[in-house]
CSV table of C-alpha atoms in Angstrom, one decimal:
chain,number,residue,atom,x,y,z
A,1,MET,CA,78.3,87.4,101.4
A,2,SER,CA,77.2,84.3,103.3
A,3,HIS,CA,77.3,83.5,106.9
A,4,PRO,CA,77.4,80.2,108.8
A,5,THR,CA,73.8,79.8,109.8
A,6,ASN,CA,73.3,76.4,111.3
A,7,ALA,CA,73.1,77.6,114.9
A,8,LEU,CA,70.4,80.2,114.0
A,9,ASP,CA,68.2,78.3,111.6
A,10,HIS,CA,66.1,76.8,114.4
A,11,THR,CA,65.1,80.1,115.9
A,12,THR,CA,62.7,81.3,113.2
A,13,GLY,CA,59.8,79.1,112.4
A,14,SER,CA,59.4,75.8,110.7
A,15,GLY,CA,57.4,74.4,107.9
A,16,THR,CA,57.8,73.4,104.3
A,17,PRO,CA,61.3,73.5,102.7
A,18,GLY,CA,62.3,76.8,101.0
A,19,ARG,CA,60.1,79.3,102.9
A,20,PRO,CA,58.8,78.2,106.2
A,21,PRO,CA,55.8,80.2,107.6
A,22,GLY,CA,58.2,82.0,110.0
A,23,TRP,CA,60.6,83.3,107.4
A,24,ALA,CA,60.2,87.0,106.3
A,25,PRO,CA,59.7,87.8,102.6
A,26,ALA,CA,63.2,87.9,101.2
A,27,ALA,CA,62.7,90.3,98.3
A,28,ARG,CA,60.8,93.0,100.1
A,29,THR,CA,63.0,92.8,103.1
A,30,THR,CA,66.2,92.9,101.1
A,31,ALA,CA,65.0,95.9,99.0
A,32,LEU,CA,64.0,97.9,102.1
A,33,LEU,CA,67.2,97.2,104.0
A,34,THR,CA,69.5,97.8,101.0
A,35,THR,CA,67.8,101.1,100.3
A,36,LEU,CA,68.0,102.2,103.9
A,37,GLY,CA,71.6,101.0,104.1
A,38,MET,CA,72.5,103.3,101.3
A,39,LEU,CA,70.7,106.2,103.0
A,40,MET,CA,72.0,105.7,106.5
A,41,VAL,CA,75.6,104.6,105.7
A,42,GLY,CA,75.7,107.3,103.0
A,43,GLN,CA,75.6,110.0,105.6
A,44,MET,CA,79.3,109.2,106.3
A,45,TYR,CA,80.1,110.2,102.7
A,46,THR,CA,77.9,113.2,102.1
A,47,VAL,CA,80.5,115.7,103.2
A,48,LEU,CA,83.1,114.4,100.8
A,49,ALA,CA,81.1,116.0,98.1
A,50,LEU,CA,80.4,119.1,100.1
A,51,LEU,CA,83.9,120.0,101.3
A,52,HIS,CA,84.3,123.0,99.2
A,53,PRO,CA,80.9,124.7,99.7
A,54,MET,CA,81.0,124.0,103.5
A,55,ALA,CA,84.6,125.3,103.7
A,56,THR,CA,83.6,128.5,101.9
A,57,GLU,CA,80.7,129.2,104.3
A,58,PHE,CA,82.6,128.3,107.4
A,59,GLY,CA,85.6,130.4,106.4
A,60,THR,CA,88.0,127.5,106.5
A,61,THR,CA,89.7,124.9,104.2
A,62,PRO,CA,88.3,121.7,102.7
A,63,GLY,CA,91.0,119.8,104.6
A,64,GLN,CA,89.6,121.1,107.9
A,65,VAL,CA,86.1,120.2,106.9
A,66,THR,CA,87.1,116.5,106.6
A,67,TRP,CA,86.9,116.5,110.4
A,68,THR,CA,83.1,116.3,109.9
A,69,ALA,CA,83.6,113.0,108.2
A,70,THR,CA,86.0,111.8,110.8
A,71,ALA,CA,83.8,112.8,113.7
A,72,PHE,CA,80.8,111.0,112.1
A,73,GLY,CA,82.9,107.8,111.4
A,74,PHE,CA,84.4,107.5,114.9
A,75,ALA,CA,80.9,108.0,116.5
A,76,TYR,CA,79.5,105.5,114.1
A,77,ALA,CA,82.1,103.0,114.9
A,78,ALA,CA,81.5,103.4,118.7
A,79,GLY,CA,77.7,103.1,118.1
A,80,PHE,CA,78.2,99.7,116.5
A,81,LEU,CA,79.5,98.4,119.8
A,82,PHE,CA,76.3,99.4,121.5
A,83,ALA,CA,73.8,98.6,118.7
A,84,GLY,CA,74.9,95.0,118.4
A,85,PRO,CA,74.0,94.1,122.1
A,86,LEU,CA,70.9,96.2,121.9
A,87,CYS,CA,69.7,94.1,119.0
A,88,ASP,CA,70.3,90.9,121.0
A,89,ARG,CA,68.3,92.4,123.9
A,90,TYR,CA,65.4,94.2,122.2
A,91,GLY,CA,65.3,92.8,118.6
A,92,PRO,CA,66.5,94.4,115.3
A,93,ARG,CA,63.2,96.0,114.3
A,94,ALA,CA,62.9,98.0,117.5
A,95,VAL,CA,66.5,99.2,117.2
A,96,ILE,CA,66.1,100.2,113.6
A,97,THR,CA,62.9,102.1,114.4
A,98,VAL,CA,64.2,104.0,117.3
A,99,GLY,CA,67.5,104.6,115.6
A,100,LEU,CA,65.8,105.9,112.4
A,101,ALA,CA,63.8,108.4,114.4
A,102,ALA,CA,66.8,109.6,116.3
A,103,ALA,CA,68.9,109.9,113.1
A,104,THR,CA,66.1,111.9,111.4
A,105,ALA,CA,66.4,114.5,114.2
A,106,SER,CA,70.2,114.6,114.2
A,107,THR,CA,70.5,114.8,110.4
A,108,ALA,CA,68.0,117.7,110.3
A,109,ALA,CA,70.1,119.5,113.0
A,110,VAL,CA,73.3,119.3,110.8
A,111,SER,CA,71.5,121.3,108.1
A,112,ALA,CA,71.3,124.3,110.5
A,113,VAL,CA,75.0,124.6,111.5
A,114,PHE,CA,76.9,127.8,110.8
A,115,ASP,CA,80.4,127.0,112.1
A,116,LEU,CA,82.9,124.1,111.9
A,117,PRO,CA,83.0,123.2,115.6
A,118,THR,CA,79.3,122.9,115.8
A,119,ALA,CA,79.2,120.9,112.6
A,120,VAL,CA,81.8,118.4,114.1
A,121,VAL,CA,79.7,118.0,117.3
A,122,LEU,CA,76.4,117.4,115.4
A,123,ARG,CA,78.0,115.1,112.9
A,124,SER,CA,79.2,113.0,115.9
A,125,LEU,CA,75.7,112.8,117.1
A,126,GLN,CA,74.4,111.9,113.7
A,127,GLY,CA,77.0,109.1,113.4
A,128,LEU,CA,76.0,107.7,116.8
A,129,THR,CA,72.3,107.6,115.9
A,130,ALA,CA,72.9,106.3,112.4
A,131,ALA,CA,75.0,103.5,113.7
A,132,THR,CA,72.0,101.6,115.0
A,133,PHE,CA,71.0,100.6,111.5
A,134,ALA,CA,73.7,98.4,110.0
A,135,PRO,CA,74.2,95.9,112.8
A,136,ALA,CA,70.4,95.7,113.3
A,137,ALA,CA,69.9,95.1,109.6
A,138,LEU,CA,72.5,92.3,109.4
A,139,SER,CA,71.1,90.8,112.6
A,140,TYR,CA,67.6,90.9,111.2
A,141,VAL,CA,68.6,89.1,108.0
A,142,VAL,CA,70.4,86.3,109.9
A,143,ARG,CA,67.4,85.8,112.2
A,144,HIS,CA,64.5,86.2,109.8
A,145,ILE,CA,65.5,85.4,106.2
A,146,ALA,CA,65.5,81.8,105.0
A,147,PRO,CA,69.0,80.2,104.6
A,148,ARG,CA,68.7,79.8,100.9
A,149,HIS,CA,68.1,83.5,100.4
A,150,ARG,CA,70.3,84.8,103.2
A,151,GLY,CA,73.7,85.0,101.4
A,152,THR,CA,72.2,87.0,98.5
A,153,SER,CA,70.3,89.3,100.9
A,154,LEU,CA,73.5,90.0,103.0
A,155,THR,CA,75.5,90.6,99.8
A,156,CYS,CA,72.9,93.0,98.5
A,157,ILE,CA,72.8,94.9,101.8
A,158,THR,CA,76.6,95.2,102.2
A,159,SER,CA,77.0,96.2,98.5
A,160,GLY,CA,74.3,98.8,99.0
A,161,MET,CA,76.3,100.2,102.0
A,162,LEU,CA,79.4,100.4,99.8
A,163,ALA,CA,77.4,101.9,96.9
A,164,ALA,CA,76.4,104.7,99.3
A,165,ALA,CA,79.9,106.1,99.0
A,166,VAL,CA,79.2,106.6,95.3
A,167,VAL,CA,75.5,107.2,95.0
A,168,VAL,CA,75.2,109.6,98.0
A,169,GLN,CA,78.2,111.6,96.8
A,170,VAL,CA,76.7,111.9,93.4
A,171,GLY,CA,73.4,112.9,94.8
A,172,ALA,CA,74.9,115.3,97.3
A,173,GLN,CA,77.0,117.0,94.7
A,174,SER,CA,74.0,117.5,92.4
A,175,VAL,CA,71.7,118.8,95.2
A,176,ALA,CA,74.4,121.2,96.5
A,177,ALA,CA,75.0,122.6,93.0
A,178,GLY,CA,71.2,123.3,92.7
A,179,ILE,CA,69.9,124.4,96.0
A,180,GLY,CA,72.9,124.4,98.4
A,181,TRP,CA,74.7,122.0,100.7
A,182,ARG,CA,72.3,122.4,103.6
A,183,ALA,CA,69.5,120.9,101.5
A,184,VAL,CA,71.5,117.6,101.3
A,185,PHE,CA,70.9,117.1,105.1
A,186,TRP,CA,67.3,118.1,105.3
A,187,ILE,CA,66.4,116.0,102.3
A,188,SER,CA,68.2,113.1,103.9
A,189,ALA,CA,66.2,113.7,107.1
A,190,VAL,CA,62.9,113.7,105.2
A,191,LEU,CA,63.8,110.4,103.5
A,192,MET,CA,64.6,108.8,106.9
A,193,ALA,CA,61.3,109.9,108.3
A,194,LEU,CA,59.4,108.6,105.3
A,195,ASN,CA,61.0,105.1,105.8
A,196,LEU,CA,59.6,104.7,109.4
A,197,PHE,CA,56.3,103.4,108.1
A,198,PRO,CA,57.8,100.8,105.7
A,199,VAL,CA,60.1,99.6,108.5
A,200,ARG,CA,57.2,98.9,110.8
A,201,ARG,CA,55.2,97.4,107.9
A,202,VAL,CA,57.7,95.1,106.3
A,203,LEU,CA,60.0,94.1,109.2
A,204,ARG,CA,58.8,91.6,111.9
A,205,PRO,CA,59.5,91.7,115.6
A,206,THR,CA,61.9,89.2,116.9
A,207,PRO,CA,60.5,86.6,119.4
A,208,ARG,CA,61.8,87.2,122.9
A,209,GLY,CA,63.3,83.7,123.0
A,210,GLY,CA,65.9,85.0,120.5
A,211,THR,CA,67.0,87.9,122.5
A,212,ASP,CA,67.6,86.6,126.0
A,213,GLY,CA,70.9,86.7,127.9
A,214,GLY,CA,70.9,90.4,128.7
A,215,LEU,CA,73.2,93.3,127.7
A,216,LEU,CA,76.1,92.4,129.9
A,217,GLN,CA,76.5,89.0,128.4
A,218,ALA,CA,76.5,90.4,124.9
A,219,PHE,CA,79.1,93.1,125.8
A,220,ALA,CA,81.3,90.5,127.5
A,221,ALA,CA,81.8,88.5,124.3
A,222,MET,CA,83.6,91.4,122.6
A,223,PRO,CA,86.9,91.5,124.6
A,224,ARG,CA,87.1,87.7,124.4
A,225,LEU,CA,86.9,87.9,120.6
A,226,LEU,CA,89.6,90.6,120.4
A,227,ARG,CA,92.0,88.4,122.4
A,228,GLN,CA,92.0,85.9,119.6
A,229,PRO,CA,94.9,86.8,117.3
A,230,ARG,CA,93.2,85.8,114.1
A,231,LEU,CA,90.1,87.9,114.8
A,232,GLY,CA,92.2,90.9,115.8
A,233,ALA,CA,94.1,90.6,112.6
A,234,LEU,CA,90.9,90.4,110.6
A,235,CYS,CA,89.5,93.4,112.3
A,236,LEU,CA,92.7,95.3,111.4
A,237,SER,CA,92.4,94.2,107.8
A,238,THR,CA,88.9,95.7,107.8
A,239,VAL,CA,90.3,99.0,109.1
A,240,ALA,CA,92.9,98.9,106.3
A,241,LEU,CA,90.2,98.2,103.6
A,242,MET,CA,87.9,101.1,104.6
A,243,THR,CA,90.8,103.5,105.2
A,244,ALA,CA,91.9,102.9,101.6
A,245,PHE,CA,88.4,103.1,100.3
A,246,VAL,CA,87.5,106.4,101.9
A,247,SER,CA,91.0,107.9,101.4
A,248,LEU,CA,90.7,107.4,97.6
A,249,TYR,CA,87.4,109.1,97.4
A,250,THR,CA,88.6,111.9,99.7
A,251,ALA,CA,91.7,112.3,97.5
A,252,VAL,CA,89.4,112.7,94.4
A,253,ALA,CA,87.7,115.6,96.2
A,254,ILE,CA,90.6,117.5,97.7
A,255,ALA,CA,93.6,116.6,95.5
A,256,GLY,CA,92.2,115.2,92.3
A,257,PRO,CA,94.2,115.1,89.0
A,258,PRO,CA,94.2,118.3,86.9
A,259,ALA,CA,91.8,116.8,84.4
A,260,VAL,CA,89.2,116.5,87.2
A,261,THR,CA,89.9,119.2,89.7
A,262,GLY,CA,87.6,122.2,89.2
A,263,ASP,CA,85.4,120.3,86.7
A,264,ALA,CA,82.2,119.4,88.4
A,265,THR,CA,81.0,117.2,85.5
A,266,ALA,CA,84.3,115.2,85.4
A,267,THR,CA,84.2,114.8,89.2
A,268,LEU,CA,80.6,113.5,89.1
A,269,ALA,CA,81.4,111.1,86.2
A,270,LEU,CA,84.5,109.8,88.1
A,271,ARG,CA,82.4,109.2,91.3
A,272,ALA,CA,79.7,107.5,89.3
A,273,SER,CA,82.0,105.3,87.3
A,274,ALA,CA,82.1,102.6,90.0
A,275,LEU,CA,78.4,102.0,90.1
A,276,PRO,CA,78.4,99.1,87.6
A,277,ALA,CA,80.8,97.2,89.8
A,278,LEU,CA,78.5,97.5,92.8
A,279,ILE,CA,75.6,96.2,90.7
A,280,ALA,CA,77.6,93.3,89.2
A,281,VAL,CA,79.3,91.9,92.4
A,282,PRO,CA,76.0,90.6,94.0
A,283,LEU,CA,75.2,88.8,90.7
A,284,LEU,CA,78.6,87.0,90.9
A,285,VAL,CA,77.9,85.5,94.4
A,286,PRO,CA,77.5,81.9,93.1
A,287,VAL,CA,80.8,82.0,91.3
A,288,LEU,CA,82.8,83.9,94.0
A,289,GLY,CA,81.4,81.6,96.7
A,290,ARG,CA,83.4,78.7,95.2
A,291,LEU,CA,86.5,80.2,96.7
A,292,PRO,CA,87.2,79.9,100.5
A,293,ALA,CA,86.4,83.2,102.1
A,294,PRO,CA,89.9,84.0,103.4
A,295,LEU,CA,91.4,83.3,99.9
A,296,ARG,CA,88.7,85.4,98.3
A,297,ALA,CA,89.4,88.3,100.6
A,298,ALA,CA,93.2,88.1,100.1
A,299,LEU,CA,92.9,88.1,96.3
A,300,ALA,CA,90.4,91.0,96.4
A,301,PHE,CA,92.8,93.0,98.6
A,302,ALA,CA,95.6,92.3,96.1
A,303,LEU,CA,93.5,93.3,93.1
A,304,ALA,CA,92.4,96.5,94.9
A,305,SER,CA,96.1,97.4,95.6
A,306,LEU,CA,97.1,96.7,92.1
A,307,THR,CA,94.4,98.8,90.5
A,308,VAL,CA,95.2,101.8,92.9
A,309,ALA,CA,98.9,101.5,92.2
A,310,THR,CA,98.2,101.4,88.5
A,311,GLY,CA,96.0,104.5,88.8
A,312,SER,CA,98.9,106.5,90.1
A,313,PHE,CA,100.7,106.1,86.8
A,314,LEU,CA,97.8,107.1,84.5
A,315,GLY,CA,98.7,110.7,84.4
A,316,GLY,CA,95.3,111.9,85.4
A,317,HIS,CA,93.7,110.5,82.3
A,318,THR,CA,90.0,110.6,83.3
A,319,ALA,CA,88.7,107.6,81.3
A,320,LEU,CA,91.5,105.2,82.4
A,321,LEU,CA,91.3,106.5,86.0
A,322,ALA,CA,87.5,105.7,85.9
A,323,LEU,CA,88.3,102.2,84.8
A,324,ALA,CA,90.8,101.8,87.6
A,325,LEU,CA,88.3,103.1,90.1
A,326,LEU,CA,85.7,100.6,88.8
A,327,LEU,CA,88.0,97.7,89.4
A,328,PHE,CA,89.1,99.0,92.8
A,329,VAL,CA,85.5,99.3,94.0
A,330,ALA,CA,84.6,95.9,92.6
A,331,ALA,CA,87.5,94.4,94.6
A,332,VAL,CA,86.4,96.2,97.8
A,333,ALA,CA,82.9,94.9,97.2
A,334,VAL,CA,84.2,91.4,97.1
A,335,ALA,CA,86.6,91.8,100.0
A,336,ALA,CA,84.2,93.2,102.5
A,337,PRO,CA,81.7,90.3,102.7
A,338,ALA,CA,84.6,87.8,102.5
A,339,VAL,CA,86.2,89.3,105.5
A,340,VAL,CA,83.0,89.4,107.5
A,341,GLU,CA,82.3,85.7,106.5
A,342,THR,CA,85.8,84.8,107.7
A,343,ILE,CA,85.2,86.7,111.0
A,344,ASN,CA,82.0,84.9,111.6
A,345,ALA,CA,83.6,81.5,110.9
A,346,ASN,CA,86.2,82.3,113.6
A,347,ALA,CA,83.5,83.3,116.1
A,348,PRO,CA,80.7,80.7,115.8
A,349,GLN,CA,79.5,81.2,119.4
A,350,ALA,CA,79.4,85.0,119.3
A,351,ARG,CA,78.3,86.1,115.8
A,352,GLY,CA,76.4,89.1,117.0
A,353,ALA,CA,79.4,90.5,118.8
A,354,ALA,CA,81.6,89.6,115.8
A,355,VAL,CA,79.4,91.6,113.4
A,356,ALA,CA,79.5,94.5,115.8
A,357,LEU,CA,83.3,94.4,115.9
A,358,TYR,CA,83.4,94.1,112.1
A,359,GLY,CA,81.2,97.2,111.7
A,360,CYS,CA,83.2,99.1,114.3
A,361,SER,CA,86.4,98.2,112.4
A,362,MET,CA,84.9,99.3,109.1
A,363,PHE,CA,84.1,102.8,110.4
A,364,ILE,CA,87.3,103.3,112.3
A,365,GLY,CA,88.9,102.8,108.9
A,366,ALA,CA,86.3,105.1,107.2
A,367,SER,CA,87.1,107.7,109.8
A,368,LEU,CA,90.8,107.5,109.3
A,369,GLY,CA,90.5,107.7,105.5
A,370,PRO,CA,89.8,111.5,105.2
A,371,GLN,CA,92.6,112.3,107.6
A,372,LEU,CA,95.1,110.1,105.7
A,373,ALA,CA,94.2,111.8,102.4
A,374,GLY,CA,94.4,115.2,104.1
A,375,ALA,CA,97.8,114.5,105.6
A,376,LEU,CA,99.2,113.4,102.3
A,377,THR,CA,98.0,116.2,100.1
A,378,GLY,CA,101.6,117.3,99.7
A,379,LEU,CA,102.3,114.1,97.8
A,380,GLY,CA,99.7,114.9,95.2
A,381,PHE,CA,97.0,112.6,93.9
A,382,ASP,CA,99.4,110.1,92.6
A,383,GLY,CA,101.4,109.9,95.8
A,384,ILE,CA,98.2,109.4,97.8
A,385,LEU,CA,97.3,106.5,95.6
A,386,LEU,CA,100.6,104.8,96.1
A,387,VAL,CA,100.2,105.0,99.9
A,388,VAL,CA,96.7,103.6,99.6
A,389,ALA,CA,98.0,100.7,97.6
A,390,GLY,CA,100.5,100.0,100.4
A,391,VAL,CA,97.7,100.1,103.0
A,392,LEU,CA,95.8,97.5,101.0
A,393,LEU,CA,98.8,95.2,100.8
A,394,LEU,CA,99.1,95.5,104.6
A,395,GLY,CA,95.5,94.5,104.8
A,396,ALA,CA,96.1,91.5,102.6
A,397,SER,CA,98.9,90.3,104.8
A,398,LEU,CA,96.6,90.4,107.9
A,399,ILE,CA,94.3,87.9,106.3
A,400,LEU,CA,97.1,85.3,105.7
A,401,PRO,CA,96.9,83.8,109.2
A,402,ALA,CA,93.2,82.8,108.5
A,403,MET,CA,94.3,81.1,105.3
A,404,ARG,CA,97.1,79.2,106.9
A,405,HIS,CA,95.1,78.0,109.9
A,406,PRO,CA,91.5,77.6,108.8
A,407,THR,CA,88.8,77.3,111.4
A,408,PRO,CA,87.7,73.6,111.8
């Protein structure tokens, strides 16, 4: 993923070409933010691997427990709208630090719940505190990483956030099988706390000159952006993308094909099958970047829809379904940065607000995903996949205006 950066390049140091003295070290910064992105965003997806043990302990159904994912996602989406302006005012490192400390406490609290209503409330608090990370991380990269490394860094971070859906589910399933579902949350809390020191050590404070203008000015940009039809359509396409992404993984958990349902090993393998795609996509950035971002996004949506629709006709064959999931996740990993690049190109004067709206759209979609899958369980796994394919086609159609009327 790459962002238009001309307006920001002058804010962070000067010096010799390639790596001016003011630029942050790209490799260390990218590694830290990618790892943290997987951990923080991954909290959205932990419960998808814990639906059955949590439902058993709470005396309810896995479908009802999906509300813990939805509550997290809506709070996370709302948190984005506040975190973006806070980054502009106080700087990304400060927001990441405070947010990480708050998320540590809220995540530890989730491990102690004993009923579903309390779990839903605490998961909302966890989502609100975890939401500080992603907009702050993207803002930090745009401000502090040299332009020639910025596209790769952003792609790695966003791919890490998508990889969280796979990696964290695999890890959560393994931990829950060994020492119980509560351990997933307190282990996550410990990992968050341990990352406080690297954040302060690796990341740099943002000069005050890059954060003036105040909170009210930053918030005021958002409604102006949403009144632009193309930006509104792009945000809705992001909602469609993440609704489809999370719906598919939820469907695997609660309505999986007979060859997978009840077989923990098969479920784990199916979840892990998409990992190679999330590793490969960042390596393809130079090739993918040759296509205009709107076209790249539309093609990726279409590929995702095709693979999901094909998956519905595979009869639950695990190996073929794993291949379809691999292609689906690869398409999502290409589409997500292409959409945010298109959004940024359509909001050159308010990129911080645009990133916040993009993130909010992502997690509105991620919140709707579990509920869509839960509502469609009567259709069976194959029926859910066909609906997901239709949602992706709708998302592709929402990108078309940006293709027909490119930003000058």
